[in-house]
Short mmCIF file of C-alpha atoms and ligand atoms in Angstrom, two decimals:
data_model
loop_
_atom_site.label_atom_id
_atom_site.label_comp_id
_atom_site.label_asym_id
_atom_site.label_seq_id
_atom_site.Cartn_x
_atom_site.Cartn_y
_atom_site.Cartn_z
CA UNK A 1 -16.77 9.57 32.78
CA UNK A 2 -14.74 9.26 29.38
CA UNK A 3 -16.70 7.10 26.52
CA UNK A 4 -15.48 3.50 26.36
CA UNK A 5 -14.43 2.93 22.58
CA UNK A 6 -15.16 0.00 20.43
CA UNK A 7 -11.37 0.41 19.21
CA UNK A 8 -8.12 2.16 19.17
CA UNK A 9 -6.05 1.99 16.19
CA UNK A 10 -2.42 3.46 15.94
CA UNK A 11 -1.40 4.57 12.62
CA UNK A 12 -3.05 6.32 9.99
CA UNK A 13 -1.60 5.21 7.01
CA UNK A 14 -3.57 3.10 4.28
CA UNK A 15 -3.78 -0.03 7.19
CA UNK A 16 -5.58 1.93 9.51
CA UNK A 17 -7.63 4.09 7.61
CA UNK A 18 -9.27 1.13 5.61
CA UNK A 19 -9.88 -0.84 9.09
CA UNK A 20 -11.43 2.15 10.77
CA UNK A 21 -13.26 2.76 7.37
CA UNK A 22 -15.22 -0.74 7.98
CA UNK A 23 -15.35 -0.83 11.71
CA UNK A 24 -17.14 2.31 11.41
CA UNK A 25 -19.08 1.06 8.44
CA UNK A 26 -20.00 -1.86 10.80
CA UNK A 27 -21.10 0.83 13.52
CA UNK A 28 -18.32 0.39 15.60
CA UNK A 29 -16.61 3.81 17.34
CA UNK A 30 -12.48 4.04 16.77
CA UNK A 31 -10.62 6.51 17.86
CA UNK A 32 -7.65 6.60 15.66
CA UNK A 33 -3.84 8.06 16.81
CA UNK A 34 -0.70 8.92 14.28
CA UNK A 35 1.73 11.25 14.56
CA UNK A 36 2.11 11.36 10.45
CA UNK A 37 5.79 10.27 10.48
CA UNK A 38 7.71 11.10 7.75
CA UNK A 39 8.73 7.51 6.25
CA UNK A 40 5.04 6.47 6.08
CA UNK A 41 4.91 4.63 3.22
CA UNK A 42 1.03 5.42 1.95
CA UNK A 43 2.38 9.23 1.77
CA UNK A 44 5.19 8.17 -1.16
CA UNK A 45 3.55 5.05 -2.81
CA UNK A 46 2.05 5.16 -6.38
CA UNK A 47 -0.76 2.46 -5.31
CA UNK A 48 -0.38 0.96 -8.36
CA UNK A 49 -2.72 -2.13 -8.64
CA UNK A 50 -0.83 -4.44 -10.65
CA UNK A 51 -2.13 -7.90 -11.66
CA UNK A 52 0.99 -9.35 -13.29
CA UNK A 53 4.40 -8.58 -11.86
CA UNK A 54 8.19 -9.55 -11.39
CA UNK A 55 10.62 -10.96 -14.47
CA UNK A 56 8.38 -13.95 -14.80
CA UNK A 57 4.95 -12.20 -15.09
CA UNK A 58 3.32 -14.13 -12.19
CA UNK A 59 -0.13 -13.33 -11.59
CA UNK A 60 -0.58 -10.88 -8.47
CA UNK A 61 -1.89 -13.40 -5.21
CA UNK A 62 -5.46 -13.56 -5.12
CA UNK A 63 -5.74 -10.66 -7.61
CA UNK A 64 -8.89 -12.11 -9.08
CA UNK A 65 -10.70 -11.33 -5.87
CA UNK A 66 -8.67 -8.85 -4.78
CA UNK A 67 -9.76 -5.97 -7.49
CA UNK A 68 -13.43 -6.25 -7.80
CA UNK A 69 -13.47 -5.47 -3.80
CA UNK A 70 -10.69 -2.73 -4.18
CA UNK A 71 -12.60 -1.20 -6.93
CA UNK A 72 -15.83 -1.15 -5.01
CA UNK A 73 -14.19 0.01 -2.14
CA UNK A 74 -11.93 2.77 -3.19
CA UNK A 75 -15.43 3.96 -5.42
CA UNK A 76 -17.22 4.31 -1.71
CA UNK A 77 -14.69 5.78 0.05
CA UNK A 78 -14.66 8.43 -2.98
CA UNK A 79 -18.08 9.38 -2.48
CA UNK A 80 -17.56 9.90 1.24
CA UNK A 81 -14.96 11.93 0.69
CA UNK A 82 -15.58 13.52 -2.45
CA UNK A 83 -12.17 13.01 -4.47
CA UNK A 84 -10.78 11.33 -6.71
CA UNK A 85 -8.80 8.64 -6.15
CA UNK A 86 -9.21 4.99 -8.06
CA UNK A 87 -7.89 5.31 -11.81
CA UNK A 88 -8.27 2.46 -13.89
CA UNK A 89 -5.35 2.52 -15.95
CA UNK A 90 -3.67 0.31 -18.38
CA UNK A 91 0.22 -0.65 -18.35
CA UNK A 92 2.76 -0.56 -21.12
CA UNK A 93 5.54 -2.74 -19.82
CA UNK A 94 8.91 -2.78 -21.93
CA UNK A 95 10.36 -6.06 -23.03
CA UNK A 96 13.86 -6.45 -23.26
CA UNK A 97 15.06 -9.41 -25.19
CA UNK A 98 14.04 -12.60 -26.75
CA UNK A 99 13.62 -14.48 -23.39
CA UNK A 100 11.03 -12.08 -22.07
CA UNK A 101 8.87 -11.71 -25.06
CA UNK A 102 9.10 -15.94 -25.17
CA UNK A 103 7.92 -15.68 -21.35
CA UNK A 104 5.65 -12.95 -21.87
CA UNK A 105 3.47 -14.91 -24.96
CA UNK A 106 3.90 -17.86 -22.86
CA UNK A 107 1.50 -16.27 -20.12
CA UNK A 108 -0.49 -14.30 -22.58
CA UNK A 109 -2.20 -17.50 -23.79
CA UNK A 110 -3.05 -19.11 -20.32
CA UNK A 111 -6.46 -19.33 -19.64
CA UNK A 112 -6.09 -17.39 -15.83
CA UNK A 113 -4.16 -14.77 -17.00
CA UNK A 114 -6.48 -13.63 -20.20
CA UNK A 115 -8.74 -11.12 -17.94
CA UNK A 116 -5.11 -8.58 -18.06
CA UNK A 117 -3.79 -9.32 -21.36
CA UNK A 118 -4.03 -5.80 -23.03
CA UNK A 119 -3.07 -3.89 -25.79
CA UNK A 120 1.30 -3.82 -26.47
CA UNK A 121 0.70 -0.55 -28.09
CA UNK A 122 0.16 3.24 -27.33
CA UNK A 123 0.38 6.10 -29.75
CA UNK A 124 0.92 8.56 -27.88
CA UNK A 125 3.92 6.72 -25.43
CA UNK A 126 5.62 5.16 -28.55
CA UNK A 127 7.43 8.74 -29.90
CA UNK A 128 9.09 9.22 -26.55
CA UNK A 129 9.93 5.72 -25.01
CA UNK A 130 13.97 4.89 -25.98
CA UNK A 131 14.22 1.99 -28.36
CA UNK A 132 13.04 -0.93 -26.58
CA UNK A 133 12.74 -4.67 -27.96
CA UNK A 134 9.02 -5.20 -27.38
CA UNK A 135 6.17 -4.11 -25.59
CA UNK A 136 3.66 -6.32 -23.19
CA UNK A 137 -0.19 -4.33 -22.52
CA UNK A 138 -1.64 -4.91 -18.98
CA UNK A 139 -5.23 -4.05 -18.46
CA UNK A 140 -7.42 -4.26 -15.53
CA UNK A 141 -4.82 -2.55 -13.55
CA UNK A 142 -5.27 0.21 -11.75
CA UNK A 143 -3.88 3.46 -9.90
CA UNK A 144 -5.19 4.30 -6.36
CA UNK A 145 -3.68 8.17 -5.13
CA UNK A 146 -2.38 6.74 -1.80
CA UNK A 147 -1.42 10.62 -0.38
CA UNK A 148 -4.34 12.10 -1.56
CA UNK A 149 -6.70 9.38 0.31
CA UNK A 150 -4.56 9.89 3.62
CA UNK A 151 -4.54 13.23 3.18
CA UNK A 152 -8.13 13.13 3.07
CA UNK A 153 -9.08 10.22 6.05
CA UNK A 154 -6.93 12.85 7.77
CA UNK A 155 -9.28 15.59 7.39
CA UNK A 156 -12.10 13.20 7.40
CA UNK A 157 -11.59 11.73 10.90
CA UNK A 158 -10.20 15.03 12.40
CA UNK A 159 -14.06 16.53 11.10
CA UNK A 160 -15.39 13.87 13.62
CA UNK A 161 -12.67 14.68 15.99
CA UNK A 162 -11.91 10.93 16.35
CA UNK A 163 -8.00 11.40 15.29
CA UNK A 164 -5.31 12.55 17.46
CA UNK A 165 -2.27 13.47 16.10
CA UNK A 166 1.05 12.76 18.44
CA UNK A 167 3.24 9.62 18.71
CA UNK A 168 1.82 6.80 20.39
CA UNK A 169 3.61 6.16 23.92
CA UNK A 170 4.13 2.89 24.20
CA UNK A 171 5.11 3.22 27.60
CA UNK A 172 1.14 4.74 29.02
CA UNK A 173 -0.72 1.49 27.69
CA UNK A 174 -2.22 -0.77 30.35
CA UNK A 175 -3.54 -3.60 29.40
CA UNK A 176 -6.14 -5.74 30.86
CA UNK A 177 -8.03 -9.01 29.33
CA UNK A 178 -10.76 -7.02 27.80
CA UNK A 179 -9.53 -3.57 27.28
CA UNK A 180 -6.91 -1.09 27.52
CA UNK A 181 -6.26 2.32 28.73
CA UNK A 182 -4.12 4.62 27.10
CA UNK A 183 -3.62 7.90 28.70
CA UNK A 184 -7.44 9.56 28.67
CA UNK A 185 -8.86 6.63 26.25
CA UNK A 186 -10.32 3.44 27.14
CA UNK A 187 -11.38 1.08 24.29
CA UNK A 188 -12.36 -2.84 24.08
CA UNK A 189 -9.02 -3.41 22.18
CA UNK A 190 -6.36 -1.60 20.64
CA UNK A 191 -5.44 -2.57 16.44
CA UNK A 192 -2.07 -1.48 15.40
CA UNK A 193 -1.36 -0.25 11.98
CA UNK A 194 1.89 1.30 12.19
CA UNK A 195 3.34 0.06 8.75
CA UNK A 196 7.57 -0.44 9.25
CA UNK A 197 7.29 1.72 12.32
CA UNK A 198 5.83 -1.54 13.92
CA UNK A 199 9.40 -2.63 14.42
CA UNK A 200 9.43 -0.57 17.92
CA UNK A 201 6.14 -1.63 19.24
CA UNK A 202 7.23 -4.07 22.10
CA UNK A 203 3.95 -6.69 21.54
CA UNK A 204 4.38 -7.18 17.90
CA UNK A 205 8.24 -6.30 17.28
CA UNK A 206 8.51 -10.25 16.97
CA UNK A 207 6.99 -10.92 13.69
CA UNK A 208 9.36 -11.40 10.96
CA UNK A 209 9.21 -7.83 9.38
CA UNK A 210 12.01 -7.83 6.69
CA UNK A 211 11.82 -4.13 5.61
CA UNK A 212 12.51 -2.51 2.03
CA UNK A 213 13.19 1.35 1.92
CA UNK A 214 12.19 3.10 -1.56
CA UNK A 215 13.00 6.46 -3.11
CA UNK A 216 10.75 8.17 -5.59
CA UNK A 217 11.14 11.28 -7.87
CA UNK A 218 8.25 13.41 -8.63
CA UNK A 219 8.39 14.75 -12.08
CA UNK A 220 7.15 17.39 -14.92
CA UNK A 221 7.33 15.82 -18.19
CA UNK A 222 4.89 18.01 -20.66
CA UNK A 223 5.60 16.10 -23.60
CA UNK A 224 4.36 12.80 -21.82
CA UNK A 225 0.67 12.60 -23.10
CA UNK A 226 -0.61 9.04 -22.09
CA UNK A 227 -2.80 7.68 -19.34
CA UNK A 228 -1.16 4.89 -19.08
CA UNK A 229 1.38 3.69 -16.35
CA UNK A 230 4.50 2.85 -18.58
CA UNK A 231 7.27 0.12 -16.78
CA UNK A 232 10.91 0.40 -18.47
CA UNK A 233 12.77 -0.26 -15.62
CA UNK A 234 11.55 2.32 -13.49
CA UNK A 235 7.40 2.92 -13.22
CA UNK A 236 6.19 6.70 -14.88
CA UNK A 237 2.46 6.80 -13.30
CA UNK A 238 0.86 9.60 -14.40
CA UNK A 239 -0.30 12.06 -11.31
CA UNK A 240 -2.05 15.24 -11.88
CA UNK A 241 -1.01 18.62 -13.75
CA UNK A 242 1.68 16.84 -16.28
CA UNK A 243 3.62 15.57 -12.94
CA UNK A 244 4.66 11.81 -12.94
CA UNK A 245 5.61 9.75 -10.13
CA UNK A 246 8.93 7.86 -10.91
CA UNK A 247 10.09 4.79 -8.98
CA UNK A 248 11.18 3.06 -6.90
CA UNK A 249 14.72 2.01 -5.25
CA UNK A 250 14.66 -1.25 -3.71
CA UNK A 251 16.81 -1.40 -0.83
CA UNK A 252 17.23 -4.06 2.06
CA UNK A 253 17.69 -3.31 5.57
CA UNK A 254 21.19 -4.25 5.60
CA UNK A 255 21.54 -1.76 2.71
CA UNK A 256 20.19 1.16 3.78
CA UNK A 257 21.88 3.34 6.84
CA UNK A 258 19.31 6.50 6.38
CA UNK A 259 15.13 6.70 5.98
CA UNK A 260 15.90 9.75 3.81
CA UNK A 261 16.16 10.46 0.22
CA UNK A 262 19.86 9.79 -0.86
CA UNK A 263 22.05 11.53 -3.97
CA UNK A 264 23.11 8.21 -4.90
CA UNK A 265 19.22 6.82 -4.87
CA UNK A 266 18.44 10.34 -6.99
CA UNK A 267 21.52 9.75 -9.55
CA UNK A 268 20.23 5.74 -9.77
CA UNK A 269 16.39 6.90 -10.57
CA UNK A 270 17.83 9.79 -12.99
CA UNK A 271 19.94 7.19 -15.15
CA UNK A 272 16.42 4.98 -15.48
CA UNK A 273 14.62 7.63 -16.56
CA UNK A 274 16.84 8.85 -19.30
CA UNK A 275 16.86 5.50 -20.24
CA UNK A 276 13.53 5.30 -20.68
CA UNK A 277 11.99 8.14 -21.99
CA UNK A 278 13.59 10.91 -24.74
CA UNK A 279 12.05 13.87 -24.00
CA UNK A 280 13.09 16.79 -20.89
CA UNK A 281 11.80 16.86 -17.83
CA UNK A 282 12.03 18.82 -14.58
CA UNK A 283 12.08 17.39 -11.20
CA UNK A 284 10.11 18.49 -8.56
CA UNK A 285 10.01 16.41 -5.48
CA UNK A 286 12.38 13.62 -4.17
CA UNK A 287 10.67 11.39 -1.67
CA UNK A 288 11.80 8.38 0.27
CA UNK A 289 10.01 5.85 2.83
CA UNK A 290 10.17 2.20 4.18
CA UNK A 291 7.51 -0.68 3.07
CA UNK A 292 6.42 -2.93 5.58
CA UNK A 293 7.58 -6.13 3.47
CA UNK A 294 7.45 -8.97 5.36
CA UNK A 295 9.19 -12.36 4.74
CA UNK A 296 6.66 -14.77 3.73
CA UNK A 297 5.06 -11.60 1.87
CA UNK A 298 1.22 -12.26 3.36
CA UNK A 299 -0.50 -9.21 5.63
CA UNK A 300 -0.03 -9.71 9.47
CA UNK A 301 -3.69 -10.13 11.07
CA UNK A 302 -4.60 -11.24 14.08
CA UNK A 303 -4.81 -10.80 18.12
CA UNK A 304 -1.08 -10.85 20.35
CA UNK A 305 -0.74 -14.65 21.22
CA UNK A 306 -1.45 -13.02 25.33
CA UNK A 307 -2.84 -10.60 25.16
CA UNK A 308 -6.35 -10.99 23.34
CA UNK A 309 -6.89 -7.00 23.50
CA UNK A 310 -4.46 -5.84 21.25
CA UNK A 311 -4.52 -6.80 17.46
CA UNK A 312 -2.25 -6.32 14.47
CA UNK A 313 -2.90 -5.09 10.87
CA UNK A 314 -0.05 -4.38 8.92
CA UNK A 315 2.47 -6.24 6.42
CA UNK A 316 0.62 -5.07 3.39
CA UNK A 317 4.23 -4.73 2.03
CA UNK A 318 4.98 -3.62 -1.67
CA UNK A 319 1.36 -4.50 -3.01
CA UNK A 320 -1.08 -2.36 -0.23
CA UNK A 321 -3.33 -0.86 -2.86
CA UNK A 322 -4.74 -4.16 -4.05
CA UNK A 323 -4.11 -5.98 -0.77
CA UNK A 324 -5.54 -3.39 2.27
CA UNK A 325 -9.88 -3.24 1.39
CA UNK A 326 -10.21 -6.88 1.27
CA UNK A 327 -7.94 -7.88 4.30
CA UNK A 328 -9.45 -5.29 6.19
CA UNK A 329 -12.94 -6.19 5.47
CA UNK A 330 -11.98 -9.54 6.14
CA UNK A 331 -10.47 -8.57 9.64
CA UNK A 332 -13.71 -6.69 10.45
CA UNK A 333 -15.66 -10.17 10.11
CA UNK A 334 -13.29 -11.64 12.30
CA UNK A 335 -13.35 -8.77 15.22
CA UNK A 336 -17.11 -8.01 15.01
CA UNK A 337 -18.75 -11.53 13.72
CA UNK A 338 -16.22 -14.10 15.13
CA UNK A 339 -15.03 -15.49 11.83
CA UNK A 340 -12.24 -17.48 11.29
CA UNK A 341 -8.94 -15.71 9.58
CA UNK A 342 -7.72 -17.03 7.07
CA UNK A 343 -4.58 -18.86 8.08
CA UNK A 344 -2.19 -17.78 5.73
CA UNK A 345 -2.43 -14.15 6.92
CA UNK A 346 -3.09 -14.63 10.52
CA UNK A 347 -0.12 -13.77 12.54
CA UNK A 348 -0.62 -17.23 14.53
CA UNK A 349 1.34 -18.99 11.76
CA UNK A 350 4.71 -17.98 13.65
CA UNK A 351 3.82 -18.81 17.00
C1 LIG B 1 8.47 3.84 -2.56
C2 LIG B 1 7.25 3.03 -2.35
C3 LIG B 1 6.44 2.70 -3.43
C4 LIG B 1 5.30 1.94 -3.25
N1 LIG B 1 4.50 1.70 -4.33
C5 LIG B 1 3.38 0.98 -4.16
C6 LIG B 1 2.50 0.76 -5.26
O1 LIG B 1 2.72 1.26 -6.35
N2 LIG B 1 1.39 0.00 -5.05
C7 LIG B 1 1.10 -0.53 -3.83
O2 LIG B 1 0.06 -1.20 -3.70
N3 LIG B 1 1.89 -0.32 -2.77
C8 LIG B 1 3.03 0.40 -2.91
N4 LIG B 1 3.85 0.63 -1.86
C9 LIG B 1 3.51 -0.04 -0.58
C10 LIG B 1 2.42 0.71 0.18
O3 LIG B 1 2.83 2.02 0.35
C11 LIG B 1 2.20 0.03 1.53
O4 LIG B 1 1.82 -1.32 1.36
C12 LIG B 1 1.11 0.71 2.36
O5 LIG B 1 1.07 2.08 2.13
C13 LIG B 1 1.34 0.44 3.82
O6 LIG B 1 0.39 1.13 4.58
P1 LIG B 1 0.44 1.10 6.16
O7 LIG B 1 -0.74 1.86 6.63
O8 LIG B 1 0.60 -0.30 6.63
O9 LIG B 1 1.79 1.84 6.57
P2 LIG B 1 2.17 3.42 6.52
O10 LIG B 1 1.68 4.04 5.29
O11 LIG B 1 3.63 3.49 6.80
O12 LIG B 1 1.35 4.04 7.71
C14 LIG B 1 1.68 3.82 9.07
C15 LIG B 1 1.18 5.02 9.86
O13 LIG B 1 1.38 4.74 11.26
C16 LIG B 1 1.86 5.91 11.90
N5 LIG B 1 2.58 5.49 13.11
C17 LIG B 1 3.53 4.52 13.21
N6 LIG B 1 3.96 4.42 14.46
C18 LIG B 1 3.28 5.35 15.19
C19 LIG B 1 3.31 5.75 16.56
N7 LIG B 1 4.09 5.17 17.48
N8 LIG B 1 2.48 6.76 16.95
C20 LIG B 1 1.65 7.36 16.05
N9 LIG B 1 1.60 7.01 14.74
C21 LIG B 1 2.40 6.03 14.32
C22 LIG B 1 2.74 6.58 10.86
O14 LIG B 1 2.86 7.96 11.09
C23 LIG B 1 1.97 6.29 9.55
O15 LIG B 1 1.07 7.34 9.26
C24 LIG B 1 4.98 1.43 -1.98
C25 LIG B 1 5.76 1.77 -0.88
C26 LIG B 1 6.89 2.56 -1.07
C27 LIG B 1 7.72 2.94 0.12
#
């Protein structure tokens, strides 16, 4: 007879990796499925951790709790899998008139916001940044490599030959009130972690995804010497080997007619760039892929209103780096230990 599993999870992007990183932490067997589709948004993402974003500088949600449990996760999960992958990394962010250096000193002397006041200035940035007004320093930010910690889950859960990798047939699920079958698999309940790809999965194709496609450029620039993560309209994060990721492209559903990278997109990220930095540089990659934004901008958690064996992770949206250890964790305590969620992520506040 087949083993019964503890959980099936479809999707292993950032969602599903960090929820089958604590189930199994919890002693709990998953059995995850993805068929590594090529919008995933954890393969194109920066994973910048960013505590104070948008033109008026608002605090990140929760970010005060948020990044001490990020930290300590992401520093676990890189001993497991021996790589690097949580850089703590300040950000230079460009000011560009009066208005936003007002706003900016306005927030810099609030008492919540002091912990990611940094430094304005950077040595080695300032001789190839175009003239800018002012500069704002973020600190306790921080830079998670998103591709590189898929990349290695991948290998990770295929090692433990818990991952099989093919597109999840909606069609061969049956469902019953405490488990599921899906072709040779049998589990207690099934989590879905599909990212935007959730908008064809008939149980959860309901909740008010509102999804925002983004195109990146992967860059050489030699004569950019700084750690830091520099915002002038575009982000330059610094990646490994003098390559920098550049981005992203905003774009709304009823904006967008293709998942791929686009020559306008490229020409758009191009003119940014040159008008942010002074100095060549070479491009080597163009990437594109979908967030799974969502309209009240809070994670989906919870169990389908009917059906109590499947369950829903996902609407980690433009922040999942800072958002994905602690809602995960915090889903774990609600699957295995019967705790409450949270109501402003639990997907019951649309029914
Ligand atoms: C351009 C861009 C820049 C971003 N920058 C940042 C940033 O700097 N900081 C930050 O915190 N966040 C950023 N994000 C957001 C971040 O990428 C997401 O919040 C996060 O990666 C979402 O993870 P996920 O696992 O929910 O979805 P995904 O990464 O999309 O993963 C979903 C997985 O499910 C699989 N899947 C789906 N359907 C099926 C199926 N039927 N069968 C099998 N497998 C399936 C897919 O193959 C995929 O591997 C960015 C996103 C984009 C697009």
């Amino acid at each position: 007879m087949s083993k019964v599993h503890n959980y099936i999870i479809v999707g292993q992007g950032l969602a599903g990796s960090l929820l089958a990183w604590f189930l199994q932490k919890e002693g709990k067997s998953v059995y995850l499925i993805d068929n590594q589709h090529h919008g995933a948004a954890s393969a194109v993402a920066a994973g910048i951790v960013n505590p104070i974003t948008g033109r008026r500088f608002v605090k990140s949600w929760r970010f005060d709790e948020l990044l001490p449990f990020a930290k300590q996760t992401y520093q676990e999960i890189e001993k497991e899998l021996r790589s690097s992958l949580f850089f703590e990394r300040d950000i230079i962010r460009v000011l560009f008139n009066n208005k936003e250096e007002n706003d900016w000193l306005a927030r810099s002397i609030q008492k919540d916001y002091q912990n990611y006041i940094g430094k304005a200035e950077d040595i080695d940035l300032e001789s190839i940044i175009q003239p800018h007004f002012a500069l704002a320093g973020i600190q306790n930010s921080a830079q998670v490599d998103l591709p590189t910690l898929i990349q290695h889950f991948q290998k990770y859960f295929l090692e433990k030959e818990i991952l099989l990798q093919e597109k999840f047939d909606y069609a061969q699920l049956k469902i019953e009130d405490k488990q599921v079958h899906y072709k040779h698999l049998t589990a207690q309940k099934i989590i879905f972690c599909e990212g935007q790809q959730a908008q064809h999965n008939p149980y959860f194709n309901y909740l008010p995804f509102v999804l925002a496609k983004g195109e990146v450029l992967i860059v050489k620039i030699p004569d950019y010497h700084s750690e830091k993560m520099l915002k002038h309209g575009v982000f330059i994060v610094p990646l490994q080997d003098e390559t920098y990721w550049i981005g992203a492209t905003n774009e709304w559903p009823a904006y967008y007619t293709t998942e791929s990278p686009t020559v306008a997109n490229k020409t758009k990220l191009l003119d940014k760039l040159n008008q942010a930095i002074h100095c060549p540089f070479e491009i080597v990659e163009h990437k594109a892929a979908v967030r799974p934004t969502v309209k009240d901008r809070r994670p989906f958690l919870g169990l389908h209103p009917k059906w109590k064996s499947l369950a829903i992770f996902n609407g980690l949206g433009t922040k999942g780096a800072s958002l994905a250890p602690f809602w995960a964790s915090h889903f774990c305590d609600f699957l295995i230990h019967q705790k409450d969620l949270e109501k402003e992520v639990d997907i019951n506040r649309f029914n």
